[in-house]
Structures are given as C-alpha cells and as structure tokens.
Amino acid sequence: MHLRFLLASLLFSLPALAQPPLPVPRNLQATYAKGTRAETGQPGPKYWQNSADYDLQVSFDPATRRIAGTAAILYSNNSPDSLREIWFKLYPNLYQKGAPRERAIRPEDLSEGIRIEQLTINNQAFDVAQLAINATNLTVPLRRALAPGQRATVQVTYSYTLNQGSHQRTGEVAPGAAFVAYFFPRIAVYDDIDGWNKFPYNGSQEFYNDFGTFRAAITVPRNFVVWATGDLKNAEQVLTKKYAQRLSDAERKDAVVSIISAVEAQAQNITAPNATNTWRFEAQNVTDFAFATADHYVWQATSLVVDPATRRRTRVDAVYNPVHQDFEEVIQFARKTVYAMSYTFPKWPFPYAHETVFDGLDQMEYPMMVNDNPTETRFDAITLTDHEIFHTMFPFYLGINETKYGWMDEGWATIGEWVISSLIDPAVDDDYGIKPYAQAAATELDVPIVTLTTQQNGAALFLNSYPKPGLGYLYVRDLLGDELFTKALHTYIRQWNGKHPMPYDFFNSMNAGAGRNLNWFWQRWFFDGGYPDLAIASVTKTAAGYDVLVQAKGRKPVPVDLTVTFADNSTQKIHRSISVWETGATSVTVPVATKQPVTRVTLGSTLVPDSFPADNVWEGK
C-alpha cells in the first residue's frame, strides 16, 4: 500500500573487520533448531507451510451493496502439529459495530458485520449462534483434531453489506462502481513461528495469507463488467462477441487496445443480455483474491512479452471512470512498470498473466489487481502506479507476513518506485519519505526498522515501512553494483517465492547470494538507532586539485554525493557508496582532480537524507 498522501549469519569473504552475527530473537532462533529454516537463508530441511484452496460462489448487488455467497475451502495441514482449532479471518468485520480499528468510520458505514449462516467442517455442522467471533477473528474448536498430513473440508455460507463510504481498501467507489476485497471468510495462517496468526485486523497493519488456488464465480447484474485476480475463464459467455474478441486481441498485441471506450461504456450492450451474469475466474498459487465491478468504466489493455525465454506475455489493464482524465496515461505507466520489473529491476519475469489498475478510492495492492485513486498530478500518477504494481513481487510472489514485517514489502515497493519512476519519465525526481525521515531520525518516535509493525503506528509505522527500508535496499544495491545485487536478490526470490520468509531469511539470503557478509550494514541500518548526517569538514588545495574531507557526524551510513562547481560554472558530480563506512571510519577524503579553481562544493542528493544539512556547502574564497 502507498501512503504518499499521509505523512548468526554466514561469514563469506570477510571485509577488513570481522563481523558479528545479527541479534536473532529467541523465538526465531527456534526455527533453526527445529530445522524449518536455516542460517544460510534457505528453507530448512523440515520447512513446511499449510495451504488453503478456495472455491468462492458470490453474488453482489451494487444497488444494495449486499454480498452473499459460499466459500468451500480445502485446508491442508502440512505442519507436524495436530490442530485442535481453526482460526478464521473475517476482514469485513473491520466495519462491525464495536470492532477495534485504527481509523474512525462514519456511523452510517457501521454494520453488524459478516453474518455466518452455515459452517461445516468435515461435514460436521456447527451452531452458528455459538461461534466465537471476536471482530475480525473467528476461532472454531474442532471436535476431532486435524492431524499432520490431514485435510479439512470447510463450507461457509455468509453475507454482509459492503461499506458505501469510509473506504478502507475496499468498498463502493461511486454509484455503479465498487472495489470488493477481503469479501470472504478465510483460514488464518498457521506457521512455524507463531502458530496461528492471531493478530486482529484493525485497518492499519496489512495482511498475511497462505498460498492456494482460488476459483471464483461472481454474479452481478447485466451491464456490470468484472475484473479480478486470476484468469477470466468464460469471457465468451459474459461479454458480447465484439468485446470478447478485443480482450483476446489485447492478450496478443503490444499496442494499446480500447476494449471499452467512454462512448461504449454508456451503450449498455457490453455484457451478455441476461438479468445477471456469472463471471468465472481462476488463479493458482496466490495468497488472496479481489474483484472490482463497474457499469460505466473505460477499459484499456495491452500486453507484452515478460519472459524472453518462453515468450510468455502479461496483459496490462487500465480501468477507470472516463471523467478522471489523469487515468488516460495510466495504461502506459503500468505497461512500462511491468516491462521494467521484468527486464531492469528486479529483472524477474513478471509472474502473473495480467495486472489490472482500477480507478478506486485507495492506494492498495492485491494479486493481479491494484485499487488506485485519481491523482492531481502526472508525477503522482506515475509513482502511485509503479509502487502498487511492484508489490506483485513483495508480498505476493513471496508470501511475506506484512502484519508483522511491513518493511519486507513496503520498502521494496518504495525502492521500486524510486528506480522505475525515472525510467518511465527521466524528469521524475522522487523523494518519497526522505525529508520526513531526515527530520524524525533519532527522535523518540524513530524506532529500529526490525521493530514489529504491530507495535507501531503513525509516523513510526510510515518511516519504518517505507523510506527507511527502501533506502537500506537502495544503498546495498549501490554498494554491490547492479549485477551482484541482482544475483543476491534473485537468490532470495528463488529460495522463498511461494513461501513465507522472515527477516533473517532475507538478510542471510542476500549475504549468501552476494558472497559477502553485509551484517555490518544490516546491523547499523535495520537494528541500530542513529541519524544520517554528513558534513564538509574541509576543502584543501593539493598539487592535483583539491581534497574534500567529508565527516560522518551521524551513525547511519549513507552514500557521499558531491557536486563540485568550478570557476567557469561547470560542475562535476562525485559519488562514493556506503562502502567508505564499512570499516567504521568516521570521515573520508574525496579527491577532486582539476586545474581550475573550485568555487563551491555541495554535499547531498535526493535519496540521501541529512538530518543537519547546514554544513553541506563549502564556498571558495
């Protein structure tokens, strides 16, 4: 999710100084002892994870906003434990009267929450009146424990009313348009670290779900088009021939195809002429499923080859209200993002068959779907689009526990935004979160990045989820160079895609992939306190030119960027990566080879925060 509008390890090739292991909490050390994870960064020989496959049958009436359906779940207990209860997540109960929540909800959006009408587990019915529903958590004791290796079949019949306002990642967008997420009861994650994920959803921390196959049948009234996670399996039955053909064409063409134009959106002849139509989707090995629907939206689509080895293509969609002209370029921004992710950063073939950017009321990501609000500037449209699409890799391709470790996905989306935005438009100079971090660093609200997301809120949550980890990843990329960083990152991705990595799986995978111990930086940037502060201590004339002495007044290691201005007003930029601080040095001398007089030296750049920048300029006399 984007918040622009809100404010131990292996020793590989040792550097000059020996590096101690990172501090690992006892409960995470236990995963090494159990063999579920390894200190190499790999899944351990006894790694396991549970899974849940969903068959969803749901009807949605946009006029009343009523959602009613069934969720048939096949749950596999791959753990070594006998499960005596099953925990469910009822995310729509964020809007239930009395539920704890981070943000206020308008009184008219408060509801009775999800109504469970029937619940059976392994064909045994439960008394729904006796269910232990506690806001977004539901605990169901099992009459017979689910043993290791066994499966449970779960059937839930339910209904609730989608929120009309107080849009929190889901809800009605406007009459005739809705983004519907978290709309079904699901089984919580049971993992090797915490057992059941018992954290309640309060609207702040994000999500943690198991991988599985989703089959969804979504019934809506005539003239409503549906976009969703997964592949549309019955386009010919729900779209009239002309529009089904355009969709098929878009999946094979590089050019942008207008599947539904603004004029056609009003024609009322796009869908099959039934009172209701059922749209069928299927997605494999994903952690979530969301859908959107509208009866008056424009639909643009294009596709591109994302894997040159197999020639596999990804279709990219922009779906929006035609009155929002800022969305007209989103199809290009989205296409360029998918291209950049596949070929530049993280240089991994985009893993899904399609990606849809929907004009909604939020800034939130889902597998193959994005719910983005209209923006006031082109800059914001670019950075919002690429940020949300980048989440495809983190947390969806890697099943990160966002609830506890928000920095493990939001930090990646932030560096993805910084890198890709300038590829879309070189004029974009994105400083997302830099100044707020520089101002707040080492104050009372600035806690270490590795602090659990569940223990943070407000500015601390923002800083530790977005700019701080994003800068950490960016500086390691700069340190290693693009080729070696890509190798290290791919090591992490290969080892943990389709699984649930924890923080030390990331640190150790990167160390292993890079072939060097980066613990000095992980420790100082992700664990320790301190603030970033470089200063120009002196500029000295030498026989070869000048020596610029840069002092590290703060404890946070940041790159050195100098802009040197000469007497003829020409300039030279000089860069040093964080490697200059690896040995613990507190100053570095940067030589400037020149025969011209130097009139000015400026320290700093957009993505290098400085808490005390007053001493970042030297003026020649």
XYZ file of C-alpha atoms in Angstrom, residues 7 78 97 107 115 118 140 176 203-204 211 213 224 233 286-287 298 348 423 429 433 436 507 518 545-546 557 584 606:
29
model
C 2.528 11.707 6.079
C 1.296 -29.830 6.409
C -20.065 -2.065 15.418
C -21.677 5.938 11.644
C -23.411 -12.950 9.088
C -23.867 -22.071 7.941
C -13.634 -22.762 15.857
C -22.201 1.825 -10.356
C -7.268 -1.312 9.354
C -3.622 -0.363 9.890
C -0.906 -19.635 -0.838
C -5.786 -21.971 -5.670
C -21.658 -4.714 -14.923
C -12.477 -18.395 -17.871
C -1.720 -16.809 -4.889
C -2.394 -15.507 -1.402
C -13.380 2.668 -19.733
C 12.499 -11.087 -12.886
C 12.585 5.018 -16.239
C 12.909 13.098 -9.155
C 9.669 9.935 2.553
C 10.240 13.142 6.931
C 19.386 -10.946 5.423
C 26.749 -7.481 4.832
C 43.437 19.657 -7.340
C 41.515 19.564 -4.087
C 25.854 5.083 6.856
C 33.920 2.027 10.925
C 17.719 13.459 -3.481
